[in-house]
Amino acid sequence: MSDLHHRVEESRAILERIARDFSPAVFASSLAAEDMVLTDLILKNRLPIAIFSLETGRLHAETLAMLDKVKEVYGYEIALYRPQAEAVQAYVEQNGLNAFYDSVEMRKECCRIRKVEPLGRALSGNKAWITGQRRSQSSTRAELAVQEDDAAHGMQKFNPLADWSEQDIWDYLRGNGVPYNALHDRGYPSIGCEPCTRAVQPGEDVRAGRWWWENPESKECGLHVVDGKLIRIKSVAA
Ligand code: SF4
């Protein structure tokens, strides 16, 4: 069995276990490459795991186009969770549309409004959630476990692709004809909101294009809480 085939089988088994033992479970998809692997595994194996995305209002057109692509290829409509309009309006009126460039605090507040609060609504009522995070994505994810106790949300969190390499992801996507975000072919290994993501140079850390004006240790959006403490957020998604 090839390494990739072995990883696929392991990840599929994890997803099956989640569907069996942690129902209802949801998958938080950022519509990027890793998340398309999980989307393919969930939908092709008809696993009862709902898929949702956080529509922050600042996503690239290429990312939004993936919603239609998934519908076209799999006949599945990904649920969207949006920020509360009043909170966005208050932030913009008080600080300006792009105040996240001004300080880490302003950036985290924007992420809180546009991602963290909607994530809480999306996860509510579930026993587990799933992400496409991988250990080798960045220094903030080096110790990522396949299963974590997400005390902040009161549920289990699973990272079924934790030990996949970037090469594994692309071998799987290309080998199975899985659709992927067009931005990946333009130097974007990691994709988030449009104003906070840029292309990286060959050899750069895959997350170097996310919040590139901050130092690596602060580069998390608050979606992933470690040991139940928001202050120790060390991983990311979306
Ligand atoms: S990634 Fe940027 S635009 Fe998106 S929620 Fe965070 S700070 Fe706001």
Coordinates of C-alpha atoms and ligand atoms in Angstrom, one line a residue:
M1 CA 0.0 0.0 0.0
S2 CA 1.4 3.4 -0.9
D3 CA 2.0 6.0 1.8
L4 CA -0.8 8.1 0.3
H5 CA -3.2 5.2 0.1
H6 CA -2.5 4.4 3.7
R7 CA -3.1 8.0 4.8
V8 CA -6.4 8.1 2.8
E9 CA -7.6 4.9 4.5
E10 CA -6.6 6.3 7.9
S11 CA -8.4 9.6 7.4
R12 CA -11.5 7.8 6.0
A13 CA -11.5 5.6 9.1
I14 CA -11.3 8.7 11.3
L15 CA -14.2 10.3 9.5
E16 CA -16.3 7.1 9.8
R17 CA -15.5 6.9 13.5
I18 CA -16.6 10.6 13.9
A19 CA -19.8 9.9 12.0
R20 CA -20.5 6.9 14.1
D21 CA -19.5 8.0 17.6
F22 CA -19.8 11.8 17.6
S23 CA -23.0 12.5 15.7
P24 CA -24.0 15.2 14.9
A25 CA -20.6 16.3 13.6
V26 CA -19.8 19.1 11.3
F27 CA -16.9 20.0 9.0
A28 CA -15.7 23.6 8.8
S29 CA -14.5 24.1 5.2
S30 CA -12.4 27.1 4.1
L31 CA -12.8 25.7 0.6
A32 CA -9.0 25.5 0.2
A33 CA -7.0 22.5 -0.9
E34 CA -7.0 20.5 2.3
D35 CA -10.7 21.1 2.8
M36 CA -11.5 19.8 -0.7
V37 CA -9.7 16.5 0.2
L38 CA -12.0 16.2 3.2
T39 CA -15.1 17.3 1.2
D40 CA -14.3 14.6 -1.3
L41 CA -13.9 11.9 1.3
I42 CA -17.1 12.9 3.2
L43 CA -19.3 13.2 0.1
K44 CA -18.0 10.3 -1.9
N45 CA -18.3 8.0 1.1
R46 CA -21.8 9.5 1.9
L47 CA -20.8 10.2 5.5
P48 CA -23.5 12.0 7.6
I49 CA -21.3 14.9 8.4
A50 CA -22.6 18.4 7.5
I51 CA -20.2 20.8 5.7
F52 CA -20.3 24.6 6.3
S53 CA -18.1 27.6 5.5
L54 CA -17.7 31.0 7.1
E55 CA -18.7 33.6 4.6
T56 CA -16.9 36.5 6.1
G57 CA -17.9 39.0 3.5
R58 CA -14.2 39.5 2.5
L59 CA -13.5 36.3 0.6
H60 CA -12.0 36.2 -2.9
A61 CA -14.4 35.6 -5.8
E62 CA -12.3 32.4 -6.6
T63 CA -13.1 31.1 -3.1
L64 CA -16.8 31.9 -3.5
A65 CA -16.8 30.2 -6.9
M66 CA -15.9 26.9 -5.1
L67 CA -19.4 26.8 -3.5
D68 CA -20.9 26.5 -7.0
K69 CA -18.2 24.0 -8.0
V70 CA -19.0 21.7 -5.1
K71 CA -22.7 21.9 -5.9
E72 CA -22.0 21.1 -9.6
V73 CA -19.6 18.2 -8.9
Y74 CA -21.2 16.6 -5.8
G75 CA -24.7 18.0 -5.8
Y76 CA -24.1 19.3 -2.3
E77 CA -24.9 22.7 -1.0
I78 CA -22.4 23.9 1.6
A79 CA -24.1 25.8 4.5
L80 CA -22.9 29.4 5.0
Y81 CA -22.5 31.3 8.2
R82 CA -22.2 35.0 8.0
P83 CA -21.2 37.7 10.6
Q84 CA -23.9 39.7 12.3
A85 CA -24.5 42.8 10.1
E86 CA -24.7 45.2 13.1
A87 CA -21.4 44.1 14.5
V88 CA -19.6 44.5 11.1
Q89 CA -21.2 47.9 10.6
A90 CA -20.2 49.1 14.1
Y91 CA -16.6 47.9 13.5
V92 CA -16.3 49.6 10.1
E93 CA -18.0 52.8 11.3
Q94 CA -15.7 53.1 14.3
N95 CA -12.4 51.8 12.8
G96 CA -12.7 51.8 9.0
L97 CA -13.1 49.0 6.6
N98 CA -9.5 47.8 6.7
A99 CA -8.5 48.6 10.3
F100 CA -7.1 45.1 10.7
Y101 CA -3.8 46.4 9.2
D102 CA -3.4 48.8 12.2
S103 CA -2.7 46.4 15.0
V104 CA -3.0 42.7 16.0
E105 CA -5.8 43.7 18.3
M106 CA -7.8 45.3 15.5
R107 CA -7.1 42.3 13.3
K108 CA -8.3 39.8 16.0
E109 CA -11.4 41.9 16.6
C110 CA -12.2 41.7 12.9
C111 CA -11.6 38.0 12.9
R112 CA -13.8 37.6 16.0
I113 CA -16.7 39.4 14.4
R114 CA -16.4 37.8 10.9
K115 CA -15.2 34.3 11.9
V116 CA -15.2 33.4 15.6
E117 CA -18.7 34.4 16.4
P118 CA -20.3 32.8 13.3
L119 CA -18.2 29.7 14.0
G120 CA -19.8 29.5 17.4
R121 CA -23.2 29.5 15.8
A122 CA -22.2 26.9 13.3
L123 CA -20.8 24.5 15.9
S124 CA -23.7 24.9 18.4
G125 CA -25.6 21.7 19.0
N126 CA -22.9 19.4 17.6
K127 CA -20.7 16.8 19.4
A128 CA -17.6 17.3 17.2
W129 CA -16.1 19.4 14.5
I130 CA -13.6 18.7 11.8
T131 CA -10.9 20.8 10.2
G132 CA -8.4 20.4 7.4
Q133 CA -5.4 21.6 9.5
R134 CA -2.0 19.9 8.9
R135 CA 1.1 19.8 11.2
S136 CA 3.5 20.9 8.4
Q137 CA 1.4 24.0 7.5
S138 CA 3.2 26.3 10.0
S139 CA 5.1 26.7 13.2
T140 CA 1.7 27.3 15.0
R141 CA 0.5 23.8 14.0
A142 CA 3.6 21.7 14.6
E143 CA 2.1 19.8 17.5
L144 CA -1.4 19.4 16.1
A145 CA -3.1 16.2 17.3
V146 CA -5.7 14.3 15.3
Q147 CA -8.2 14.5 18.1
E148 CA -8.4 17.4 20.5
D149 CA -10.6 18.3 23.4
D150 CA -12.1 21.6 22.4
A151 CA -13.1 22.9 25.8
A152 CA -14.0 26.3 24.5
H153 CA -16.7 24.9 22.3
G154 CA -17.5 22.0 24.6
M155 CA -16.9 19.3 22.0
Q156 CA -14.2 17.2 20.3
K157 CA -12.2 18.6 17.4
F158 CA -10.7 16.4 14.8
N159 CA -7.9 17.1 12.3
P160 CA -8.0 13.9 10.1
L161 CA -5.2 15.3 7.8
A162 CA -2.8 16.2 10.6
D163 CA 0.0 14.1 9.2
W164 CA -0.6 14.6 5.5
S165 CA 2.1 16.5 3.6
E166 CA 1.4 19.2 1.1
Q167 CA 2.5 16.7 -1.6
D168 CA -0.1 14.2 -0.3
I169 CA -2.8 16.8 -0.6
W170 CA -2.0 17.6 -4.2
D171 CA -1.5 13.9 -5.2
Y172 CA -4.9 13.2 -3.8
L173 CA -6.6 16.1 -5.5
R174 CA -5.0 15.6 -8.9
G175 CA -5.3 11.8 -8.7
N176 CA -9.0 11.9 -8.0
G177 CA -9.9 14.9 -10.2
V178 CA -11.1 16.9 -7.2
P179 CA -11.9 20.6 -7.9
Y180 CA -9.8 23.2 -6.2
N181 CA -9.6 26.9 -5.7
A182 CA -8.0 28.6 -8.7
L183 CA -5.8 30.8 -6.4
H184 CA -3.7 27.8 -5.5
D185 CA -2.3 27.9 -9.1
R186 CA -1.3 31.6 -8.5
G187 CA 1.0 31.1 -5.6
Y188 CA -1.6 31.0 -2.7
P189 CA -0.9 27.8 -0.7
S190 CA -3.1 29.1 2.2
I191 CA -6.3 31.1 1.5
G192 CA -8.3 33.3 3.8
C193 CA -10.0 36.7 3.4
E194 CA -8.9 38.6 0.3
P195 CA -7.3 41.6 2.1
C196 CA -5.4 39.4 4.5
T197 CA -4.0 36.9 2.1
R198 CA -1.3 37.2 -0.6
A199 CA 0.8 34.9 -2.8
V200 CA 4.1 33.5 -1.4
Q201 CA 7.4 32.9 -3.0
P202 CA 8.7 29.4 -3.7
G203 CA 10.2 27.9 -0.6
E204 CA 8.4 30.3 1.8
D205 CA 6.3 28.9 4.7
V206 CA 2.9 28.0 3.3
R207 CA 1.2 30.4 5.7
A208 CA 3.6 33.3 5.0
G209 CA 1.0 34.9 2.9
R210 CA -1.6 35.1 5.7
W211 CA -1.5 38.3 7.8
W212 CA 2.0 38.8 6.4
W213 CA 2.5 42.1 8.2
E214 CA 2.4 40.3 11.6
N215 CA 5.0 38.0 13.2
P216 CA 4.4 34.3 12.9
E217 CA 3.4 33.7 16.5
S218 CA 0.3 35.9 16.3
K219 CA -0.9 34.5 13.0
E220 CA -4.1 32.8 14.2
C221 CA -7.6 34.0 13.7
G222 CA -9.2 32.6 16.9
L223 CA -11.0 29.6 15.2
H224 CA -8.7 27.2 16.9
V225 CA -8.3 27.4 20.7
V226 CA -5.7 25.4 22.6
D227 CA -6.4 24.0 26.0
G228 CA -9.6 26.0 26.1
K229 CA -7.7 29.3 26.3
L230 CA -8.3 31.9 23.6
I231 CA -5.1 33.6 24.6
R232 CA -3.1 30.5 23.7
I233 CA -4.5 30.2 20.2
K234 CA -1.8 28.5 18.3
S235 CA -3.4 27.0 15.2
V236 CA -5.5 28.4 12.4
A237 CA -7.8 27.4 9.6
A238 CA -9.9 29.3 7.2
Ligands
SF4_1 S1 -8.9 37.5 7.9 FE1 -8.8 39.7 7.7 S2 -10.7 40.4 6.8 FE2 -10.9 38.2 7.4 S3 -11.9 38.3 9.4 FE3 -9.7 38.3 9.8 S4 -8.9 40.4 9.8 FE4 -11.0 40.4 9.0

